[in-house]
Coordinates of N, CA and C in Angstrom, one line a residue:
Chain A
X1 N -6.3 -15.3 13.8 CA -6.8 -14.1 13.2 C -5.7 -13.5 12.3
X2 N -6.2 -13.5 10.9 CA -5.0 -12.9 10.1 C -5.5 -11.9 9.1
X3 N -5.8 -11.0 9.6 CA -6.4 -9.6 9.3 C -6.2 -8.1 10.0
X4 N -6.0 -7.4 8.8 CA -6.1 -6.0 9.9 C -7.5 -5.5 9.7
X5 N -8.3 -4.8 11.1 CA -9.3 -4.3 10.9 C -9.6 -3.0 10.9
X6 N -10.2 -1.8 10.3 CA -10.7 -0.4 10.6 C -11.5 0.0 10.9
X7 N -11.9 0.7 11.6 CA -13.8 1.3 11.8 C -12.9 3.0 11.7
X8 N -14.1 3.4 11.5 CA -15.6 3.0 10.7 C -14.9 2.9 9.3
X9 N -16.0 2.4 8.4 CA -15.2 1.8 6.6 C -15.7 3.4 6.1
X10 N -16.5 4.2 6.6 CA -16.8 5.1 6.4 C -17.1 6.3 7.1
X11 N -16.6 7.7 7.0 CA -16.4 9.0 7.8 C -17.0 10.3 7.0
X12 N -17.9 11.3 7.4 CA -18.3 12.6 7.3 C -17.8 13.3 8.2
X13 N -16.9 14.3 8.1 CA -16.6 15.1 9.1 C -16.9 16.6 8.6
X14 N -17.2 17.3 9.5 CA -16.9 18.9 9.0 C -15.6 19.4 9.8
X15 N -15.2 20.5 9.2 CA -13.6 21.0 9.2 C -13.3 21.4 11.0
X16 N -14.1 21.8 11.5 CA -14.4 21.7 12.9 C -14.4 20.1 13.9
X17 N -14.7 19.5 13.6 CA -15.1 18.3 14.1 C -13.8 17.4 14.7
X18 N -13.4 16.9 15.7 CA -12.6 16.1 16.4 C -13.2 14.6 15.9
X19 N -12.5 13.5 15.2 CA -12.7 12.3 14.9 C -12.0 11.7 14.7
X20 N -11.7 10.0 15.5 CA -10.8 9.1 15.2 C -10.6 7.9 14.5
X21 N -9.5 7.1 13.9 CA -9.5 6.3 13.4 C -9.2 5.0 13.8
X22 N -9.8 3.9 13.7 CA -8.9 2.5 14.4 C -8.9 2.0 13.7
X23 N -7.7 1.2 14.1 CA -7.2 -0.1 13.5 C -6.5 -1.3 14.3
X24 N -6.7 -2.1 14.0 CA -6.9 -3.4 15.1 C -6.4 -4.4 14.2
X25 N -5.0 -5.5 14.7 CA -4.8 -6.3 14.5 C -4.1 -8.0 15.6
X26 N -4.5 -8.6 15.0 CA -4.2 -9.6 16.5 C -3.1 -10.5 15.5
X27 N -2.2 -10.4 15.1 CA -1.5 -11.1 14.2 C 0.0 -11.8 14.7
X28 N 0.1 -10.6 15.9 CA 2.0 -10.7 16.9 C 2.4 -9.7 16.3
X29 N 2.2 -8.7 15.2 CA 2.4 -7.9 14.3 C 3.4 -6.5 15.3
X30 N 4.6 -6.5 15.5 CA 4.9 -5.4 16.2 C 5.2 -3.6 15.4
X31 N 5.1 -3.7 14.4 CA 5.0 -2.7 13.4 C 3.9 -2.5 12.7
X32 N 3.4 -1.3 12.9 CA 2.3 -0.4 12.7 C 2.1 0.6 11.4
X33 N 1.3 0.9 10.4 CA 1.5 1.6 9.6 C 0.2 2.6 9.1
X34 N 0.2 4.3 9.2 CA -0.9 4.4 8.0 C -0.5 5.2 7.4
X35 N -1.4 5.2 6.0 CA -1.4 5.7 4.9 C -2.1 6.2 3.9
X36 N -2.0 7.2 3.7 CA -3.6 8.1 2.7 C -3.0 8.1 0.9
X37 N -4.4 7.4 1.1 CA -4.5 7.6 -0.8 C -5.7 8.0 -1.4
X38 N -5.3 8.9 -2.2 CA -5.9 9.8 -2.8 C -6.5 8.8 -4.3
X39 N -7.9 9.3 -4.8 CA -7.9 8.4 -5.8 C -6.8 8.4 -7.1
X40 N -6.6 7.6 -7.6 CA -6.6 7.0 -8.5 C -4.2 7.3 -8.1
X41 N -4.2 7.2 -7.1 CA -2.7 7.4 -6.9 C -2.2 6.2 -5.8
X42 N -1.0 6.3 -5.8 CA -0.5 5.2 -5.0 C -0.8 5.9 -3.6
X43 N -0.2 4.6 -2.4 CA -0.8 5.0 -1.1 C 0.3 6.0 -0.7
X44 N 0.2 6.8 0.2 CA 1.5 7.5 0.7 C 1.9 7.0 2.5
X45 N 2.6 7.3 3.0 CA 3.1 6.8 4.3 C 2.8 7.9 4.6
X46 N 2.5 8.1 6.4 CA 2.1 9.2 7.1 C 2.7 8.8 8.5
X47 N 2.8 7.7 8.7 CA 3.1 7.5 10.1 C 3.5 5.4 10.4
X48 N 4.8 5.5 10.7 CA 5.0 3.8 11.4 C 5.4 4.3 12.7
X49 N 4.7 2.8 13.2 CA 5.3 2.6 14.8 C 5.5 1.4 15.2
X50 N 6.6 1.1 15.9 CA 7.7 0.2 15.8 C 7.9 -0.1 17.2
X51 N 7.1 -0.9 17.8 CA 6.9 -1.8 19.4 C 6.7 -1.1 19.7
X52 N 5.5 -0.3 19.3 CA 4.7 0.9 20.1 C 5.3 1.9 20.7
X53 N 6.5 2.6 19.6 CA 7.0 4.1 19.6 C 7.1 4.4 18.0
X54 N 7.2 5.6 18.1 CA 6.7 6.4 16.4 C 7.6 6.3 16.0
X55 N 8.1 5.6 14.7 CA 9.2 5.7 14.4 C 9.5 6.6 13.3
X56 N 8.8 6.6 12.0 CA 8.8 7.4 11.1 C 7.7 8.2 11.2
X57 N 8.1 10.1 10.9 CA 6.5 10.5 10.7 C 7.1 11.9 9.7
X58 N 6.0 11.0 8.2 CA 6.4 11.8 7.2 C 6.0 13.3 7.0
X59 N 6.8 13.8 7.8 CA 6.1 15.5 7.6 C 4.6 15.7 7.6
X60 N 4.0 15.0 8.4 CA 2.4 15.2 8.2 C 1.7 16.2 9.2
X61 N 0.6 16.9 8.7 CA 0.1 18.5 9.4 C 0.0 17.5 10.2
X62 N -0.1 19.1 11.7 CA -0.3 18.1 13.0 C -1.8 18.1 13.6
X63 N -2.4 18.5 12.4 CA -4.3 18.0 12.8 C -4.1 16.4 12.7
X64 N -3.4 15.4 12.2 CA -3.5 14.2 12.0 C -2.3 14.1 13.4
X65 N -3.1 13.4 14.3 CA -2.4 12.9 15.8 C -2.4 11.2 15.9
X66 N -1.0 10.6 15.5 CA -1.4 9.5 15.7 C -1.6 8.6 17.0
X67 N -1.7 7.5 17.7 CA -1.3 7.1 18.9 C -1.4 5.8 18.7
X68 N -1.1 4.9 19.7 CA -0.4 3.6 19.9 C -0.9 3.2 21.1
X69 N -1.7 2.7 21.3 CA -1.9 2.6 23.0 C -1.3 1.1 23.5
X70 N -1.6 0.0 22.5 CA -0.9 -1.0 22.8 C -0.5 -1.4 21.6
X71 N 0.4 -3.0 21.0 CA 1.2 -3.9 20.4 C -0.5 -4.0 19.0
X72 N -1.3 -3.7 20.0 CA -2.6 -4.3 18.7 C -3.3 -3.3 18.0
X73 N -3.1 -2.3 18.3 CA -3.8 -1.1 18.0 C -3.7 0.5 18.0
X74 N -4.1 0.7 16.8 CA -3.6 2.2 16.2 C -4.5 2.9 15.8
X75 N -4.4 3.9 16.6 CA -5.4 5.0 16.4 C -4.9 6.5 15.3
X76 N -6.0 7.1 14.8 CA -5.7 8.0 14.0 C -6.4 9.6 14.2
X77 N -6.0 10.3 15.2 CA -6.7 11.4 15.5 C -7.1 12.7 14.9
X78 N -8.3 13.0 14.3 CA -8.2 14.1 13.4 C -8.6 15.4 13.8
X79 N -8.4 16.9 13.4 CA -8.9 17.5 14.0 C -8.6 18.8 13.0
X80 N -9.9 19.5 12.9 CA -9.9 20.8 12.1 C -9.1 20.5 10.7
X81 N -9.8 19.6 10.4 CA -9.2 19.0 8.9 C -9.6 19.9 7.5
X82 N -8.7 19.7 6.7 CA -9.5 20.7 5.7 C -10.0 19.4 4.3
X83 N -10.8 20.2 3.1 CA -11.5 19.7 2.3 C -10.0 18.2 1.6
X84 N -9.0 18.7 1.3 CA -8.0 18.2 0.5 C -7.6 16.8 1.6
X85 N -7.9 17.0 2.7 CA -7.7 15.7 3.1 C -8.7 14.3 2.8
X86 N -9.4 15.0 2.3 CA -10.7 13.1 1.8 C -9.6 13.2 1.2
X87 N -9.9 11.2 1.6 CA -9.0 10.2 1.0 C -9.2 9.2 1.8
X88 N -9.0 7.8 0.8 CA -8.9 6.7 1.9 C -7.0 6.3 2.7
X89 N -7.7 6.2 3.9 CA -7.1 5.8 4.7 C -6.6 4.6 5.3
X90 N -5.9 4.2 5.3 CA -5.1 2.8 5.1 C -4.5 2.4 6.2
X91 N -4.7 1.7 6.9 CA -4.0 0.9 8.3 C -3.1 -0.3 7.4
X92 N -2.1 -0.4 8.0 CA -1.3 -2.1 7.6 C -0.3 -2.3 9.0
X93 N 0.1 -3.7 8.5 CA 1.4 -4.1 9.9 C 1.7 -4.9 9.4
X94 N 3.3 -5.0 10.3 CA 3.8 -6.0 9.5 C 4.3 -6.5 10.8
X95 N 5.6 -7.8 10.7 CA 5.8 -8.4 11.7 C 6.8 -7.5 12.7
X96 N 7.5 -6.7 12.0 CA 8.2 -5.9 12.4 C 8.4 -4.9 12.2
X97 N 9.1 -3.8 12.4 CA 9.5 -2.1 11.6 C 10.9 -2.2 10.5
X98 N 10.8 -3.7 10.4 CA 12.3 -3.7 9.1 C 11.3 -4.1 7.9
X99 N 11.9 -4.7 7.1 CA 11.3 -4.8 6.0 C 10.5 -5.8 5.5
X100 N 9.5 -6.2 6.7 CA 8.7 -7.5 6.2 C 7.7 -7.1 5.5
X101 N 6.8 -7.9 4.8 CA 5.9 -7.6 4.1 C 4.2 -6.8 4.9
X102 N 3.8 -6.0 4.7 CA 3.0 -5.1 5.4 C 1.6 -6.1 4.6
X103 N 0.7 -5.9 5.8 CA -0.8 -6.5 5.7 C -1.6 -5.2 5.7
X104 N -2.6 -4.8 4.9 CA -3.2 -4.0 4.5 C -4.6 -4.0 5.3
X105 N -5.4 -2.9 5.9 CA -6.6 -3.0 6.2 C -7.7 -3.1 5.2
X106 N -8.8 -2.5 5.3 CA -9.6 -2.4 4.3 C -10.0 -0.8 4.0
X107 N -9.2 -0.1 4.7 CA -9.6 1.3 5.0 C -10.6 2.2 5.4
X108 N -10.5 3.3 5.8 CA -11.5 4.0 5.7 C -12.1 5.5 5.0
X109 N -12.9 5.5 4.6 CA -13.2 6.3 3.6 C -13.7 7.9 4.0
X110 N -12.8 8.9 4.5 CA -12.8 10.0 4.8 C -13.1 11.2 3.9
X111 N -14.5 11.7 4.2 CA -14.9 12.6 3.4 C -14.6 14.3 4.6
X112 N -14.6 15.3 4.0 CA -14.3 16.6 4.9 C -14.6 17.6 4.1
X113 N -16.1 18.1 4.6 CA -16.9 18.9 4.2 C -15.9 20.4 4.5
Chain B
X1 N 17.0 9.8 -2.8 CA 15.7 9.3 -2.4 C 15.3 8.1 -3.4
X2 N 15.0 7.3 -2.7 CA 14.4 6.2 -3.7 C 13.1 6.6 -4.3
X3 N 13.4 6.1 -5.4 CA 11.7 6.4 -6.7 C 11.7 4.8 -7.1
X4 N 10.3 5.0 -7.5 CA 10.1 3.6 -8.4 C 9.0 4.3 -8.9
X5 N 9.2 3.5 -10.8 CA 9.0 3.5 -11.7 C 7.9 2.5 -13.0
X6 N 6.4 2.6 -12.7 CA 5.8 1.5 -12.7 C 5.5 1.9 -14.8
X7 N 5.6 0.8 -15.7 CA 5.5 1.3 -17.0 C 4.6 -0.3 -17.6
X8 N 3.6 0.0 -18.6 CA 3.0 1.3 -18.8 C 2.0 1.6 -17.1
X9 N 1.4 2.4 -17.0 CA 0.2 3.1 -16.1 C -1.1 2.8 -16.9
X10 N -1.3 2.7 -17.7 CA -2.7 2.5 -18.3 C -2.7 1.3 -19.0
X11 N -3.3 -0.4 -19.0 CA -3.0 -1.2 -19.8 C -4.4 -1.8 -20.3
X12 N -4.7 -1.6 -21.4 CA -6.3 -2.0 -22.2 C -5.4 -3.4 -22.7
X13 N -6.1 -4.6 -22.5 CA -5.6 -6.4 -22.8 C -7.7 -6.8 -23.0
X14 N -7.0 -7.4 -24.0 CA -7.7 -8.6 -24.4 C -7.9 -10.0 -23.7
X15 N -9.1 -10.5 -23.1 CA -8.9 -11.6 -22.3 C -8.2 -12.6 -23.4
X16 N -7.1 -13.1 -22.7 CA -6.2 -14.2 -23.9 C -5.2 -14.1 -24.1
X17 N -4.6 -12.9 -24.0 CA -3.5 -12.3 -24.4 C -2.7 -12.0 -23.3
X18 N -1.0 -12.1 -23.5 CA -0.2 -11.9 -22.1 C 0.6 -10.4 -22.5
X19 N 1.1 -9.9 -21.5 CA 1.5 -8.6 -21.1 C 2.4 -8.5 -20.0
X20 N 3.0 -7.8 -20.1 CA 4.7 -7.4 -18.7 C 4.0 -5.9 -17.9
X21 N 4.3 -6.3 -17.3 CA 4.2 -4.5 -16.7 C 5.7 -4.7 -15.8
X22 N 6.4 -2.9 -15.9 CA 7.6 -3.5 -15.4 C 7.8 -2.4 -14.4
X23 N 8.5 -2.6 -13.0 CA 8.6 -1.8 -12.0 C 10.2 -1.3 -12.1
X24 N 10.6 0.0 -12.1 CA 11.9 -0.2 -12.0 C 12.2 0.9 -10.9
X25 N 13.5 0.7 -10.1 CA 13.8 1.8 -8.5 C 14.9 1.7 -9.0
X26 N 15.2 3.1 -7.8 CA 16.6 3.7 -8.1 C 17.7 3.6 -7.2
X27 N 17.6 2.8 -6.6 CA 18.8 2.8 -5.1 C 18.4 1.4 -4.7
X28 N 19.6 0.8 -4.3 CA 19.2 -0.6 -4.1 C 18.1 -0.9 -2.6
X29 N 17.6 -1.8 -2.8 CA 17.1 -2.2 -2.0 C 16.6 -3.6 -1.7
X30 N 16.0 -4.0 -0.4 CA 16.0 -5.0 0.4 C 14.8 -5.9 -0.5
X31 N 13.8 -5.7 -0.4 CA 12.3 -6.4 -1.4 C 11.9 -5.5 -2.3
X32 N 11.2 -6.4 -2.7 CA 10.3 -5.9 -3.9 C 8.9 -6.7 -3.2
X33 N 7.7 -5.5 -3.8 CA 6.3 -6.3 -3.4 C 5.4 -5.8 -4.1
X34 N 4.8 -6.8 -5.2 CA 3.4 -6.4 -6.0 C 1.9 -6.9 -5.0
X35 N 1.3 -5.7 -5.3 CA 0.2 -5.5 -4.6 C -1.3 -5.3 -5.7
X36 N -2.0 -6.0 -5.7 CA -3.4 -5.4 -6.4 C -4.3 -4.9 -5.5
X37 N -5.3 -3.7 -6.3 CA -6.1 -3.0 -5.5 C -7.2 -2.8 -6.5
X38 N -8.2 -3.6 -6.0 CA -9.9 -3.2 -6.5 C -10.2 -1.8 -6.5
X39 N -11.5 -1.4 -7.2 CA -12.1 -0.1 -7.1 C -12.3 0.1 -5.7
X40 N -11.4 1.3 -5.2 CA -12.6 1.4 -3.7 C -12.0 0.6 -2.7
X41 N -11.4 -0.5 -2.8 CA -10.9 -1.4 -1.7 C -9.2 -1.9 -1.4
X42 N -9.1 -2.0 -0.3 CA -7.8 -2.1 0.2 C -6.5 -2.6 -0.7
X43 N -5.5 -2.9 -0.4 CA -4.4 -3.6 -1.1 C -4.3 -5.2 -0.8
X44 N -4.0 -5.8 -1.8 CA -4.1 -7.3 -1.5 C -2.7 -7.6 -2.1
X45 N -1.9 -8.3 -1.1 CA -0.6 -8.7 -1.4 C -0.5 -9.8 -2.7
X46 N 0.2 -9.9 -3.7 CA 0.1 -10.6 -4.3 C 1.8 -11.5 -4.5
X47 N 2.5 -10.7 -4.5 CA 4.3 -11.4 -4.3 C 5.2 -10.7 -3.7
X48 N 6.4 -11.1 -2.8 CA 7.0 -10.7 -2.2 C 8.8 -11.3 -2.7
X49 N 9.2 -10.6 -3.3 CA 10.7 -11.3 -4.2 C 11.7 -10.2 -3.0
X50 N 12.6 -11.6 -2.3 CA 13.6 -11.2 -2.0 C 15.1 -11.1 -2.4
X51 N 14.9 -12.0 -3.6 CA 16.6 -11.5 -3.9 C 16.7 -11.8 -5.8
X52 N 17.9 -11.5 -5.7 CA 18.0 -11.6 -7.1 C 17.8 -12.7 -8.3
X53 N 17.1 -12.7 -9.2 CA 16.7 -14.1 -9.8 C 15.2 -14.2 -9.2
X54 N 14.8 -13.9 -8.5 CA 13.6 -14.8 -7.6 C 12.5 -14.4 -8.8
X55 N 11.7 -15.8 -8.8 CA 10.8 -15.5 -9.9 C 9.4 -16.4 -9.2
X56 N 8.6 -15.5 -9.0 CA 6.9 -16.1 -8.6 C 6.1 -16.4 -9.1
X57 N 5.3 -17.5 -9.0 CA 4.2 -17.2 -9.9 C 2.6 -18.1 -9.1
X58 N 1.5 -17.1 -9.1 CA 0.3 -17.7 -8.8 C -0.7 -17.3 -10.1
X59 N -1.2 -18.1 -10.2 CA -2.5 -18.9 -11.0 C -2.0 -18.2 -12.9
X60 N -2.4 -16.7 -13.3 CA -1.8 -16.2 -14.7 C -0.8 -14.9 -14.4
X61 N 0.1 -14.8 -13.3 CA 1.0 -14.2 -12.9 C 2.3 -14.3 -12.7
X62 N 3.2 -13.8 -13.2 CA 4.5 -14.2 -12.6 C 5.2 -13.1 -12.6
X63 N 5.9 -12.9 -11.2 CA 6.7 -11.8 -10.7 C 8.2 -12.3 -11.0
X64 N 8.9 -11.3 -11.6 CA 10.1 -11.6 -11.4 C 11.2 -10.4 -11.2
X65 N 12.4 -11.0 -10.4 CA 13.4 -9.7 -9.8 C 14.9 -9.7 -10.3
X66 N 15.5 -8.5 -10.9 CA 16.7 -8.7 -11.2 C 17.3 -7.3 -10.8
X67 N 17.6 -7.7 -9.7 CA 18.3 -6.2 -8.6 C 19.4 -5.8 -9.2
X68 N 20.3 -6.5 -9.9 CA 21.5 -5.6 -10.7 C 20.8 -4.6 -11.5
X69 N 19.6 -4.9 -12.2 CA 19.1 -4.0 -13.6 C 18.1 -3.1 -12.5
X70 N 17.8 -3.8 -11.4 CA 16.9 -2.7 -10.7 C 15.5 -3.0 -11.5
X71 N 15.1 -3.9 -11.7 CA 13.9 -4.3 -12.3 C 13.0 -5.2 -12.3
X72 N 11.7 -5.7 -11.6 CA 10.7 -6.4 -11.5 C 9.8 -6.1 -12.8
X73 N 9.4 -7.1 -13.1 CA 8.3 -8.1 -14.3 C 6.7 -8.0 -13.2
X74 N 6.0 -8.0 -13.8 CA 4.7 -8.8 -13.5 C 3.8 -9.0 -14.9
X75 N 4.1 -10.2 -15.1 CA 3.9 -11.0 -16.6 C 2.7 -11.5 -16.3
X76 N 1.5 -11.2 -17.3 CA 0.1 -11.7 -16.9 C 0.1 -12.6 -18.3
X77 N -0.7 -13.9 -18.3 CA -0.6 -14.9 -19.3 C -2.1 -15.2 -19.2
X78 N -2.4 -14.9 -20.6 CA -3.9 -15.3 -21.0 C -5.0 -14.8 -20.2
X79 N -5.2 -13.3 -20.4 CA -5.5 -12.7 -19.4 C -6.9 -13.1 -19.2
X80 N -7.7 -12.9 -18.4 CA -9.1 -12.8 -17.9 C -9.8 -11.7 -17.4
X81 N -10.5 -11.3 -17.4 CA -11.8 -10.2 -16.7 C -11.1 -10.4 -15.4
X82 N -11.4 -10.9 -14.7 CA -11.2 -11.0 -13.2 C -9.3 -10.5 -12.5
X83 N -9.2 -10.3 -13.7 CA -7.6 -9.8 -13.5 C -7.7 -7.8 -13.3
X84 N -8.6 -7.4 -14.0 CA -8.7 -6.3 -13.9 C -8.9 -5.5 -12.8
X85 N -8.0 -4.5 -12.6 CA -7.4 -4.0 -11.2 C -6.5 -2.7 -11.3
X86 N -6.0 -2.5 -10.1 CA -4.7 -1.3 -10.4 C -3.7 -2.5 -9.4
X87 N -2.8 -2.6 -10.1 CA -1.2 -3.2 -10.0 C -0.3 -2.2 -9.2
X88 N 0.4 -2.5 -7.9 CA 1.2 -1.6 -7.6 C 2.8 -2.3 -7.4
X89 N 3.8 -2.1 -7.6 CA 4.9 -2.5 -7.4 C 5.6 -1.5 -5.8
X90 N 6.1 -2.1 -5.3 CA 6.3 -1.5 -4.2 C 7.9 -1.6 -3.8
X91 N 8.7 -1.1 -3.3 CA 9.9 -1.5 -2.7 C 10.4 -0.7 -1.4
X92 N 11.1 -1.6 -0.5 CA 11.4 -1.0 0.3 C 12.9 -0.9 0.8
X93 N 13.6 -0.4 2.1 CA 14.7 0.4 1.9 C 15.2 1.2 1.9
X94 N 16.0 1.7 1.5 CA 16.8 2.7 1.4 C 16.6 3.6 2.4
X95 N 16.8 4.9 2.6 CA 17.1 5.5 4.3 C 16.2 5.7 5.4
X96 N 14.8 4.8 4.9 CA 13.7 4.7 5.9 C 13.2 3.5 6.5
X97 N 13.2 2.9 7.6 CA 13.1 2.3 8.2 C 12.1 1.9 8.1
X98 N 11.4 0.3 7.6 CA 9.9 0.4 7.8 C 9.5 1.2 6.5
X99 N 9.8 1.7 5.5 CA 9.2 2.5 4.7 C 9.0 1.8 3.4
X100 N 7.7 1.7 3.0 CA 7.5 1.3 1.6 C 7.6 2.2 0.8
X101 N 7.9 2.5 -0.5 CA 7.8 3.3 -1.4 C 7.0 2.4 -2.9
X102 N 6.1 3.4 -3.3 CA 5.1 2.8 -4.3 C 5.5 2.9 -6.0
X103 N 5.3 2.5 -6.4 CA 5.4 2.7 -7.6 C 3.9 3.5 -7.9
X104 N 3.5 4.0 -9.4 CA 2.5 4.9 -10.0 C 1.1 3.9 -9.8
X105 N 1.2 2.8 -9.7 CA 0.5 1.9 -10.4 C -0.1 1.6 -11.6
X106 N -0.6 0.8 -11.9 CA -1.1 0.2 -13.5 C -2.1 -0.1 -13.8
X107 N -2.9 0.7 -13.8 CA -4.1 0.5 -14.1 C -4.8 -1.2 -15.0
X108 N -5.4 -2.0 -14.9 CA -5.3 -2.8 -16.3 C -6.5 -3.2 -16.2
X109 N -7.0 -3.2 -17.5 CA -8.6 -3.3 -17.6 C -8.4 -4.5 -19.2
X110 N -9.1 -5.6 -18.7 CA -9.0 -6.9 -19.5 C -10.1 -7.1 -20.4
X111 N -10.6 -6.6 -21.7 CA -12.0 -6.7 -22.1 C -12.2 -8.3 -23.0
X112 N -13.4 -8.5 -23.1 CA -13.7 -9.8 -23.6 C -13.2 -9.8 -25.2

């Protein structure tokens, strides 16, 4: 398997609403990554984790909760989100938390009424 | 803080014709990685240059890296429709562990 996957490819939430994100990869991949992009801009970093502990987390509000439960899978916790967060959302991994090349999901598409 | 520097951002090509698009960063670092991204859809790796001199090339692409100047190429040759995309130059490095840093990307739209 040489893919990262996300559900759902698509999200409605309202600003109230508790909703999560996954991402799934079976690759040996021990570094974790996501990242929100806004259209027509590059991706931004929000959160790596590195043999499933956090390693970097870029100043991001803490309605965005991430978690790690195992080596394959990353979750993305949202809660009382506001309108400026739509954006797609981006899972990747790479083989490690140094500088190997990162594998991209297909993301998911977060709208927030 | 590292930046990178993707030039031009907007590129209108003629299928047939070749073109540079150039990435440049400001603090040394470990890779360089050009990535394409469809409307709407994820990032698709396209080269990964690790050191100086390294020069890539798949099908009408060729990446090239020269870390003294701080500067990656992505040279498109005889361009085609199906090339049309947003280009992102990427590098990683400098005081963050695991961290990519993006360039603007480049829009490039190939007309007949």
């Amino acid at each position: 398997d040489t893919e990262v996957t996300q559900t759902p490819k698509h999200l409605v939430m309202g600003m109230t609403n508790k909703k999560s994100l996954k991402c799934e990869q079976h690759m040996g991949h021990r570094a974790m990554y996501w990242y929100k992009q806004k259209a027509k801009k590059p991706p931004e970093l929000m959160f790596v984790y590195s043999y499933e502990k956090l390693s970097i987390n870029e100043s991001v509000p803490s309605r965005f909760s991430p978690e790690c439960p195992n080596s394959s899978l990353l979750n993305l916790h949202l809660h009382a989100l506001q309108p400026e967060d739509s954006a797609l959302y981006l899972c990747a991994s790479s083989l490690s938390g140094t500088t190997q090349e990162q594998f991209f999901g297909p993301g998911t598409r977060l709208t927030v009424l | 803080e590292l930046k990178v520097e993707q030039n031009p951002l907007f590129l209108s090509m003629q299928e047939g014709k070749n073109y540079t698009i150039y990435c440049n960063y400001s603090t040394t670092s470990d890779r360089l990685y050009w990535y394409r991204q469809d409307p709407g859809k994820s990032l698709e790796s396209l080269f990964v240059l690790l050191s100086n001199g390294a020069v890539k090339q798949e099908g009408r692409l060729m990446a090239s890296l020269d870390t003294k100047a701080r500067l990656s190429t992505l040279h498109i040759t005889a361009a085609v429709h199906d090339l049309s995309a947003t280009y992102f130059c990427a590098v990683s490095g400098g005081t963050s562990y695991g961290k990519l840093t993006f360039g603007q990307g480049t829009i490039l739209t190939v007309h007949p």
